[in-house]
Amino acid sequence: MKGEPRLPDQPPTSPPIFTYLNDETPLRCHEHIAILHRGQAGAVRWAGFVSEGLRLGNWCCYLAPALLHHDMLTRLREFGVDVERHLGDHTLQFQQEMPDPDRLRDWAQSFFAEAEIAHAPAVRWLEEGIWPQPAGIPVPRFFEFHARLNYLVKHYPSVALCQYDVENLEIPYLFSAIAVHRHLLVEGTLVRDNPFYIPAEKFLSMNLEDRDHDLREVFREVGFDVERLLSTLAGYGHLQRPPVGS
């Protein structure tokens, strides 16, 4: 990962480049991204995103089941991070599992507010999408929380990465994960403008049936095949790439 911009031809109105995933995928400031992957890769795969942020003075949080915390701490130490210091000054926070979605919302708002009070240059949010299940949060409420997270990400210089294992995600929950994230990383392809994104104000006012209506129609068109659905989404990402040299 590198924090220096490498796209001199980006339009002046575009949000600045925040960082690069795997040293090649540019992430812009204020992006809330769902990483759709297969298998037990674990959000610890993106520990470099956190370690880079801590080096730059960002406030970083990690939301995941408690059993994954040790692996993340180990990986951060391998990157040379003084985790005890950052945990002590709250620039690195490991959110504990809490079954009350309202408490989670309040904690997230406090995290961003405290980062702003501390004049942190940015916030980095890394999340493993399986964590609400052992925490006991009703899944529909969890995705409502994520819809609201869009407001926080837009308010303060930040990037949020939320990883979902599609092999262990029920189809309705996969639809919700896609719907609440404007940006997706699918099959290594960044879909910067997710065609199925539902803005927070609309998502929160819809009933559960209406929220995934459009995606259910697409799912029917791809023969109820998750692999084809992901390939279709990746195809949108390829179409959105700017022409070489433009």
PDB file of C-alpha atoms in Angstrom, residues 7-232:
ATOM      1  CA  LEU A   7      -3.217   9.425 -10.904  1.00  0.00           C
ATOM      2  CA  PRO A   8      -2.222  12.900 -12.138  1.00  0.00           C
ATOM      3  CA  ASP A   9      -5.015  12.828 -14.717  1.00  0.00           C
ATOM      4  CA  GLN A  10      -7.844  12.360 -12.206  1.00  0.00           C
ATOM      5  CA  PRO A  11     -10.571  14.997 -12.546  1.00  0.00           C
ATOM      6  CA  PRO A  12     -10.208  17.931 -10.123  1.00  0.00           C
ATOM      7  CA  THR A  13     -13.638  17.192  -8.657  1.00  0.00           C
ATOM      8  CA  SER A  14     -12.812  13.582  -7.759  1.00  0.00           C
ATOM      9  CA  PRO A  15     -12.145  12.779  -4.100  1.00  0.00           C
ATOM     10  CA  PRO A  16      -8.406  12.341  -3.531  1.00  0.00           C
ATOM     11  CA  ILE A  17      -6.771   8.940  -3.602  1.00  0.00           C
ATOM     12  CA  PHE A  18      -6.725   7.679  -0.015  1.00  0.00           C
ATOM     13  CA  THR A  19      -4.580   4.562  -0.434  1.00  0.00           C
ATOM     14  CA  TYR A  20      -4.022   1.523  -2.636  1.00  0.00           C
ATOM     15  CA  LEU A  21      -5.071  -2.032  -1.863  1.00  0.00           C
ATOM     16  CA  ASN A  22      -2.434  -4.568  -2.841  1.00  0.00           C
ATOM     17  CA  ASP A  23      -0.439  -1.617  -4.156  1.00  0.00           C
ATOM     18  CA  GLU A  24      -2.677  -1.433  -7.233  1.00  0.00           C
ATOM     19  CA  THR A  25      -6.371  -0.801  -6.485  1.00  0.00           C
ATOM     20  CA  PRO A  26      -6.932   2.908  -5.769  1.00  0.00           C
ATOM     21  CA  LEU A  27      -9.351   3.780  -2.985  1.00  0.00           C
ATOM     22  CA  ARG A  28     -10.697   7.301  -2.768  1.00  0.00           C
ATOM     23  CA  CYS A  29     -11.488   9.220   0.372  1.00  0.00           C
ATOM     24  CA  HIS A  30     -15.049   8.728   1.723  1.00  0.00           C
ATOM     25  CA  GLU A  31     -15.526   5.274   0.168  1.00  0.00           C
ATOM     26  CA  HIS A  32     -17.436   2.492   1.963  1.00  0.00           C
ATOM     27  CA  ILE A  33     -16.474  -0.743   0.230  1.00  0.00           C
ATOM     28  CA  ALA A  34     -17.798  -4.289   0.457  1.00  0.00           C
ATOM     29  CA  ILE A  35     -15.125  -6.874  -0.347  1.00  0.00           C
ATOM     30  CA  LEU A  36     -16.902  -9.991  -1.613  1.00  0.00           C
ATOM     31  CA  HIS A  37     -14.616 -13.004  -1.377  1.00  0.00           C
ATOM     32  CA  ARG A  38     -14.797 -16.782  -1.239  1.00  0.00           C
ATOM     33  CA  GLY A  39     -13.430 -18.901   1.576  1.00  0.00           C
ATOM     34  CA  GLN A  40     -11.871 -18.170   4.940  1.00  0.00           C
ATOM     35  CA  ALA A  41      -9.478 -15.426   3.868  1.00  0.00           C
ATOM     36  CA  GLY A  42     -10.343 -13.363   6.938  1.00  0.00           C
ATOM     37  CA  ALA A  43     -10.185  -9.604   7.270  1.00  0.00           C
ATOM     38  CA  VAL A  44      -6.667 -10.054   8.713  1.00  0.00           C
ATOM     39  CA  ARG A  45      -5.655 -10.189   5.051  1.00  0.00           C
ATOM     40  CA  TRP A  46      -6.060  -6.410   5.035  1.00  0.00           C
ATOM     41  CA  ALA A  47      -3.964  -5.757   8.145  1.00  0.00           C
ATOM     42  CA  GLY A  48      -1.679  -3.641   5.972  1.00  0.00           C
ATOM     43  CA  PHE A  49      -4.547  -1.197   5.514  1.00  0.00           C
ATOM     44  CA  VAL A  50      -4.601  -0.722   9.299  1.00  0.00           C
ATOM     45  CA  SER A  51      -0.836  -0.672   9.849  1.00  0.00           C
ATOM     46  CA  GLU A  52      -0.375   1.954   7.138  1.00  0.00           C
ATOM     47  CA  GLY A  53      -3.095   4.068   8.708  1.00  0.00           C
ATOM     48  CA  LEU A  54      -1.519   3.933  12.157  1.00  0.00           C
ATOM     49  CA  ARG A  55       1.824   4.947  10.665  1.00  0.00           C
ATOM     50  CA  LEU A  56       0.123   7.978   9.086  1.00  0.00           C
ATOM     51  CA  GLY A  57      -1.623   8.993  12.316  1.00  0.00           C
ATOM     52  CA  ASN A  58      -5.073   7.737  11.292  1.00  0.00           C
ATOM     53  CA  TRP A  59      -7.557   6.373  13.824  1.00  0.00           C
ATOM     54  CA  CYS A  60      -8.273   2.726  13.003  1.00  0.00           C
ATOM     55  CA  CYS A  61     -10.917   0.293  14.205  1.00  0.00           C
ATOM     56  CA  TYR A  62     -11.384  -3.418  13.644  1.00  0.00           C
ATOM     57  CA  LEU A  63     -14.803  -5.054  13.971  1.00  0.00           C
ATOM     58  CA  ALA A  64     -14.680  -8.827  14.084  1.00  0.00           C
ATOM     59  CA  PRO A  65     -15.509 -11.751  16.367  1.00  0.00           C
ATOM     60  CA  ALA A  66     -13.252 -11.778  19.417  1.00  0.00           C
ATOM     61  CA  LEU A  67     -11.629 -15.019  18.253  1.00  0.00           C
ATOM     62  CA  LEU A  68     -10.092 -13.113  15.307  1.00  0.00           C
ATOM     63  CA  HIS A  69      -8.579 -10.327  17.407  1.00  0.00           C
ATOM     64  CA  HIS A  70      -5.460 -12.305  18.298  1.00  0.00           C
ATOM     65  CA  ASP A  71      -4.689 -12.998  14.628  1.00  0.00           C
ATOM     66  CA  MET A  72      -5.032  -9.320  13.772  1.00  0.00           C
ATOM     67  CA  LEU A  73      -2.771  -8.253  16.648  1.00  0.00           C
ATOM     68  CA  THR A  74      -0.175 -10.811  15.572  1.00  0.00           C
ATOM     69  CA  ARG A  75      -0.264  -9.606  11.986  1.00  0.00           C
ATOM     70  CA  LEU A  76       0.025  -5.947  13.013  1.00  0.00           C
ATOM     71  CA  ARG A  77       3.074  -6.763  15.146  1.00  0.00           C
ATOM     72  CA  GLU A  78       4.603  -8.463  12.102  1.00  0.00           C
ATOM     73  CA  PHE A  79       4.183  -5.117  10.326  1.00  0.00           C
ATOM     74  CA  GLY A  80       6.128  -3.492  13.163  1.00  0.00           C
ATOM     75  CA  VAL A  81       3.138  -1.813  14.818  1.00  0.00           C
ATOM     76  CA  ASP A  82       3.419  -0.974  18.520  1.00  0.00           C
ATOM     77  CA  VAL A  83      -0.076  -2.261  19.201  1.00  0.00           C
ATOM     78  CA  GLU A  84       0.061  -1.625  22.947  1.00  0.00           C
ATOM     79  CA  ARG A  85       0.779   2.061  22.385  1.00  0.00           C
ATOM     80  CA  HIS A  86      -1.987   2.453  19.829  1.00  0.00           C
ATOM     81  CA  LEU A  87      -4.513   0.555  21.934  1.00  0.00           C
ATOM     82  CA  GLY A  88      -3.548   2.718  24.894  1.00  0.00           C
ATOM     83  CA  ASP A  89      -4.089   6.027  23.101  1.00  0.00           C
ATOM     84  CA  HIS A  90      -7.249   4.706  21.366  1.00  0.00           C
ATOM     85  CA  THR A  91      -5.885   5.291  17.856  1.00  0.00           C
ATOM     86  CA  LEU A  92      -6.458   1.535  17.401  1.00  0.00           C
ATOM     87  CA  GLN A  93      -9.736   0.144  18.690  1.00  0.00           C
ATOM     88  CA  PHE A  94     -11.105  -3.397  18.616  1.00  0.00           C
ATOM     89  CA  GLN A  95     -14.859  -3.164  18.928  1.00  0.00           C
ATOM     90  CA  GLN A  96     -16.242  -5.772  21.265  1.00  0.00           C
ATOM     91  CA  GLU A  97     -19.264  -7.756  20.154  1.00  0.00           C
ATOM     92  CA  MET A  98     -22.437  -6.000  21.294  1.00  0.00           C
ATOM     93  CA  PRO A  99     -25.911  -7.402  20.616  1.00  0.00           C
ATOM     94  CA  ASP A 100     -27.630  -4.014  20.715  1.00  0.00           C
ATOM     95  CA  PRO A 101     -27.490  -2.343  17.264  1.00  0.00           C
ATOM     96  CA  ASP A 102     -28.319   1.045  18.801  1.00  0.00           C
ATOM     97  CA  ARG A 103     -25.268   0.797  21.064  1.00  0.00           C
ATOM     98  CA  LEU A 104     -23.168  -0.130  18.048  1.00  0.00           C
ATOM     99  CA  ARG A 105     -24.467   2.920  16.180  1.00  0.00           C
ATOM    100  CA  ASP A 106     -23.693   5.177  19.145  1.00  0.00           C
ATOM    101  CA  TRP A 107     -20.212   3.710  19.501  1.00  0.00           C
ATOM    102  CA  ALA A 108     -19.457   4.276  15.800  1.00  0.00           C
ATOM    103  CA  GLN A 109     -20.612   7.888  16.028  1.00  0.00           C
ATOM    104  CA  SER A 110     -18.437   8.398  19.105  1.00  0.00           C
ATOM    105  CA  PHE A 111     -15.431   6.849  17.366  1.00  0.00           C
ATOM    106  CA  PHE A 112     -15.647   9.267  14.452  1.00  0.00           C
ATOM    107  CA  ALA A 113     -16.384  12.217  16.765  1.00  0.00           C
ATOM    108  CA  GLU A 114     -13.390  11.455  18.999  1.00  0.00           C
ATOM    109  CA  ALA A 115     -11.143  11.134  15.954  1.00  0.00           C
ATOM    110  CA  GLU A 116     -12.296  14.565  14.811  1.00  0.00           C
ATOM    111  CA  ILE A 117     -11.710  16.084  18.276  1.00  0.00           C
ATOM    112  CA  ALA A 118      -8.206  14.586  18.246  1.00  0.00           C
ATOM    113  CA  HIS A 119      -7.607  16.143  14.784  1.00  0.00           C
ATOM    114  CA  ALA A 120      -6.821  12.739  13.301  1.00  0.00           C
ATOM    115  CA  PRO A 121      -6.076  13.161   9.593  1.00  0.00           C
ATOM    116  CA  ALA A 122      -8.356  10.236   8.706  1.00  0.00           C
ATOM    117  CA  VAL A 123     -10.308   7.231   9.949  1.00  0.00           C
ATOM    118  CA  ARG A 124      -9.884   3.658   8.729  1.00  0.00           C
ATOM    119  CA  TRP A 125     -12.604   1.079   9.358  1.00  0.00           C
ATOM    120  CA  LEU A 126     -11.963  -2.633   8.806  1.00  0.00           C
ATOM    121  CA  GLU A 127     -14.687  -5.177   9.404  1.00  0.00           C
ATOM    122  CA  GLU A 128     -15.256  -8.895   9.052  1.00  0.00           C
ATOM    123  CA  GLY A 129     -18.837  -9.329   7.906  1.00  0.00           C
ATOM    124  CA  ILE A 130     -19.510 -12.492   9.948  1.00  0.00           C
ATOM    125  CA  TRP A 131     -19.165 -10.722  13.289  1.00  0.00           C
ATOM    126  CA  PRO A 132     -22.828  -9.707  13.914  1.00  0.00           C
ATOM    127  CA  GLN A 133     -23.963 -13.339  13.993  1.00  0.00           C
ATOM    128  CA  PRO A 134     -22.023 -14.408  17.109  1.00  0.00           C
ATOM    129  CA  ALA A 135     -22.722 -10.978  18.612  1.00  0.00           C
ATOM    130  CA  GLY A 136     -26.458 -11.610  18.308  1.00  0.00           C
ATOM    131  CA  ILE A 137     -27.384  -8.540  16.259  1.00  0.00           C
ATOM    132  CA  PRO A 138     -30.422  -9.185  14.023  1.00  0.00           C
ATOM    133  CA  VAL A 139     -29.014  -9.220  10.500  1.00  0.00           C
ATOM    134  CA  PRO A 140     -31.527  -6.722   9.010  1.00  0.00           C
ATOM    135  CA  ARG A 141     -30.619  -4.256  11.778  1.00  0.00           C
ATOM    136  CA  PHE A 142     -26.942  -4.821  11.059  1.00  0.00           C
ATOM    137  CA  PHE A 143     -27.354  -3.720   7.452  1.00  0.00           C
ATOM    138  CA  GLU A 144     -29.393  -0.732   8.592  1.00  0.00           C
ATOM    139  CA  PHE A 145     -26.369   0.181  10.688  1.00  0.00           C
ATOM    140  CA  HIS A 146     -24.231  -0.077   7.564  1.00  0.00           C
ATOM    141  CA  ALA A 147     -26.583   2.183   5.657  1.00  0.00           C
ATOM    142  CA  ARG A 148     -26.054   4.777   8.408  1.00  0.00           C
ATOM    143  CA  LEU A 149     -22.299   4.191   8.331  1.00  0.00           C
ATOM    144  CA  ASN A 150     -22.362   5.820   4.889  1.00  0.00           C
ATOM    145  CA  TYR A 151     -23.203   9.125   6.588  1.00  0.00           C
ATOM    146  CA  LEU A 152     -20.193   8.871   8.921  1.00  0.00           C
ATOM    147  CA  VAL A 153     -17.816   7.956   6.100  1.00  0.00           C
ATOM    148  CA  LYS A 154     -18.992  10.951   4.059  1.00  0.00           C
ATOM    149  CA  HIS A 155     -18.665  13.303   7.028  1.00  0.00           C
ATOM    150  CA  TYR A 156     -15.006  12.668   7.865  1.00  0.00           C
ATOM    151  CA  PRO A 157     -11.956  11.762   5.726  1.00  0.00           C
ATOM    152  CA  SER A 158     -12.156   7.989   5.850  1.00  0.00           C
ATOM    153  CA  VAL A 159     -12.393   4.648   4.088  1.00  0.00           C
ATOM    154  CA  ALA A 160     -14.356   1.650   5.369  1.00  0.00           C
ATOM    155  CA  LEU A 161     -13.592  -1.903   4.219  1.00  0.00           C
ATOM    156  CA  CYS A 162     -16.216  -4.556   5.015  1.00  0.00           C
ATOM    157  CA  GLN A 163     -15.384  -8.111   4.031  1.00  0.00           C
ATOM    158  CA  TYR A 164     -18.035 -10.768   3.317  1.00  0.00           C
ATOM    159  CA  ASP A 165     -17.444 -14.448   2.606  1.00  0.00           C
ATOM    160  CA  VAL A 166     -20.064 -15.220  -0.026  1.00  0.00           C
ATOM    161  CA  GLU A 167     -19.747 -18.953   0.661  1.00  0.00           C
ATOM    162  CA  ASN A 168     -21.056 -18.414   4.192  1.00  0.00           C
ATOM    163  CA  LEU A 169     -23.596 -15.682   3.519  1.00  0.00           C
ATOM    164  CA  GLU A 170     -27.251 -16.425   2.907  1.00  0.00           C
ATOM    165  CA  ILE A 171     -28.543 -15.002  -0.372  1.00  0.00           C
ATOM    166  CA  PRO A 172     -30.830 -12.340   1.193  1.00  0.00           C
ATOM    167  CA  TYR A 173     -27.898 -11.123   3.305  1.00  0.00           C
ATOM    168  CA  LEU A 174     -25.630 -11.057   0.249  1.00  0.00           C
ATOM    169  CA  PHE A 175     -28.236  -8.845  -1.434  1.00  0.00           C
ATOM    170  CA  SER A 176     -28.262  -6.510   1.575  1.00  0.00           C
ATOM    171  CA  ALA A 177     -24.465  -6.362   1.657  1.00  0.00           C
ATOM    172  CA  ILE A 178     -24.449  -5.330  -1.991  1.00  0.00           C
ATOM    173  CA  ALA A 179     -27.294  -2.848  -1.559  1.00  0.00           C
ATOM    174  CA  VAL A 180     -25.774  -0.793   1.287  1.00  0.00           C
ATOM    175  CA  HIS A 181     -22.283  -0.385  -0.205  1.00  0.00           C
ATOM    176  CA  ARG A 182     -21.870   2.027  -3.071  1.00  0.00           C
ATOM    177  CA  HIS A 183     -18.489   0.482  -3.851  1.00  0.00           C
ATOM    178  CA  LEU A 184     -17.630  -3.221  -4.227  1.00  0.00           C
ATOM    179  CA  LEU A 185     -14.459  -5.235  -4.690  1.00  0.00           C
ATOM    180  CA  VAL A 186     -15.477  -8.384  -6.595  1.00  0.00           C
ATOM    181  CA  GLU A 187     -13.073 -10.920  -8.079  1.00  0.00           C
ATOM    182  CA  GLY A 188     -10.291  -8.391  -7.641  1.00  0.00           C
ATOM    183  CA  THR A 189     -12.240  -5.772  -9.604  1.00  0.00           C
ATOM    184  CA  LEU A 190     -13.311  -2.487  -8.050  1.00  0.00           C
ATOM    185  CA  VAL A 191     -16.910  -1.568  -8.862  1.00  0.00           C
ATOM    186  CA  ARG A 192     -16.783   2.100  -7.967  1.00  0.00           C
ATOM    187  CA  ASP A 193     -20.421   2.791  -8.837  1.00  0.00           C
ATOM    188  CA  ASN A 194     -22.444  -0.243  -7.770  1.00  0.00           C
ATOM    189  CA  PRO A 195     -25.574  -0.245  -9.971  1.00  0.00           C
ATOM    190  CA  PHE A 196     -27.576  -1.874  -7.148  1.00  0.00           C
ATOM    191  CA  TYR A 197     -26.570   0.527  -4.398  1.00  0.00           C
ATOM    192  CA  ILE A 198     -29.514   1.929  -2.427  1.00  0.00           C
ATOM    193  CA  PRO A 199     -28.835   5.306  -0.733  1.00  0.00           C
ATOM    194  CA  ALA A 200     -29.190   5.224   3.024  1.00  0.00           C
ATOM    195  CA  GLU A 201     -32.257   7.437   3.250  1.00  0.00           C
ATOM    196  CA  LYS A 202     -34.096   5.179   0.774  1.00  0.00           C
ATOM    197  CA  PHE A 203     -32.822   1.877   2.205  1.00  0.00           C
ATOM    198  CA  LEU A 204     -33.898   2.763   5.742  1.00  0.00           C
ATOM    199  CA  SER A 205     -37.432   3.638   4.617  1.00  0.00           C
ATOM    200  CA  MET A 206     -37.970   0.403   2.620  1.00  0.00           C
ATOM    201  CA  ASN A 207     -39.417  -2.850   3.902  1.00  0.00           C
ATOM    202  CA  LEU A 208     -37.324  -6.026   3.774  1.00  0.00           C
ATOM    203  CA  GLU A 209     -39.053  -7.350   0.662  1.00  0.00           C
ATOM    204  CA  ASP A 210     -38.479  -4.191  -1.362  1.00  0.00           C
ATOM    205  CA  ARG A 211     -34.835  -3.845  -0.357  1.00  0.00           C
ATOM    206  CA  ASP A 212     -33.662  -6.838  -2.398  1.00  0.00           C
ATOM    207  CA  HIS A 213     -36.300  -6.778  -5.161  1.00  0.00           C
ATOM    208  CA  ASP A 214     -34.019  -5.610  -7.990  1.00  0.00           C
ATOM    209  CA  LEU A 215     -31.212  -7.961  -7.010  1.00  0.00           C
ATOM    210  CA  ARG A 216     -33.599 -10.915  -6.857  1.00  0.00           C
ATOM    211  CA  GLU A 217     -34.580 -10.136 -10.448  1.00  0.00           C
ATOM    212  CA  VAL A 218     -30.914 -10.061 -11.482  1.00  0.00           C
ATOM    213  CA  PHE A 219     -30.317 -13.300  -9.581  1.00  0.00           C
ATOM    214  CA  ARG A 220     -33.131 -14.903 -11.568  1.00  0.00           C
ATOM    215  CA  GLU A 221     -31.542 -13.678 -14.816  1.00  0.00           C
ATOM    216  CA  VAL A 222     -28.213 -15.335 -13.948  1.00  0.00           C
ATOM    217  CA  GLY A 223     -29.945 -18.636 -13.210  1.00  0.00           C
ATOM    218  CA  PHE A 224     -29.804 -18.329  -9.415  1.00  0.00           C
ATOM    219  CA  ASP A 225     -26.031 -18.816  -9.652  1.00  0.00           C
ATOM    220  CA  VAL A 226     -23.933 -16.825  -7.149  1.00  0.00           C
ATOM    221  CA  GLU A 227     -20.788 -17.194  -9.264  1.00  0.00           C
ATOM    222  CA  ARG A 228     -22.535 -15.689 -12.276  1.00  0.00           C
ATOM    223  CA  LEU A 229     -23.953 -12.897 -10.128  1.00  0.00           C
ATOM    224  CA  LEU A 230     -20.451 -11.992  -8.922  1.00  0.00           C
ATOM    225  CA  SER A 231     -19.101 -12.170 -12.465  1.00  0.00           C
ATOM    226  CA  THR A 232     -21.893  -9.846 -13.588  1.00  0.00           C
TER     227      THR A 232
END
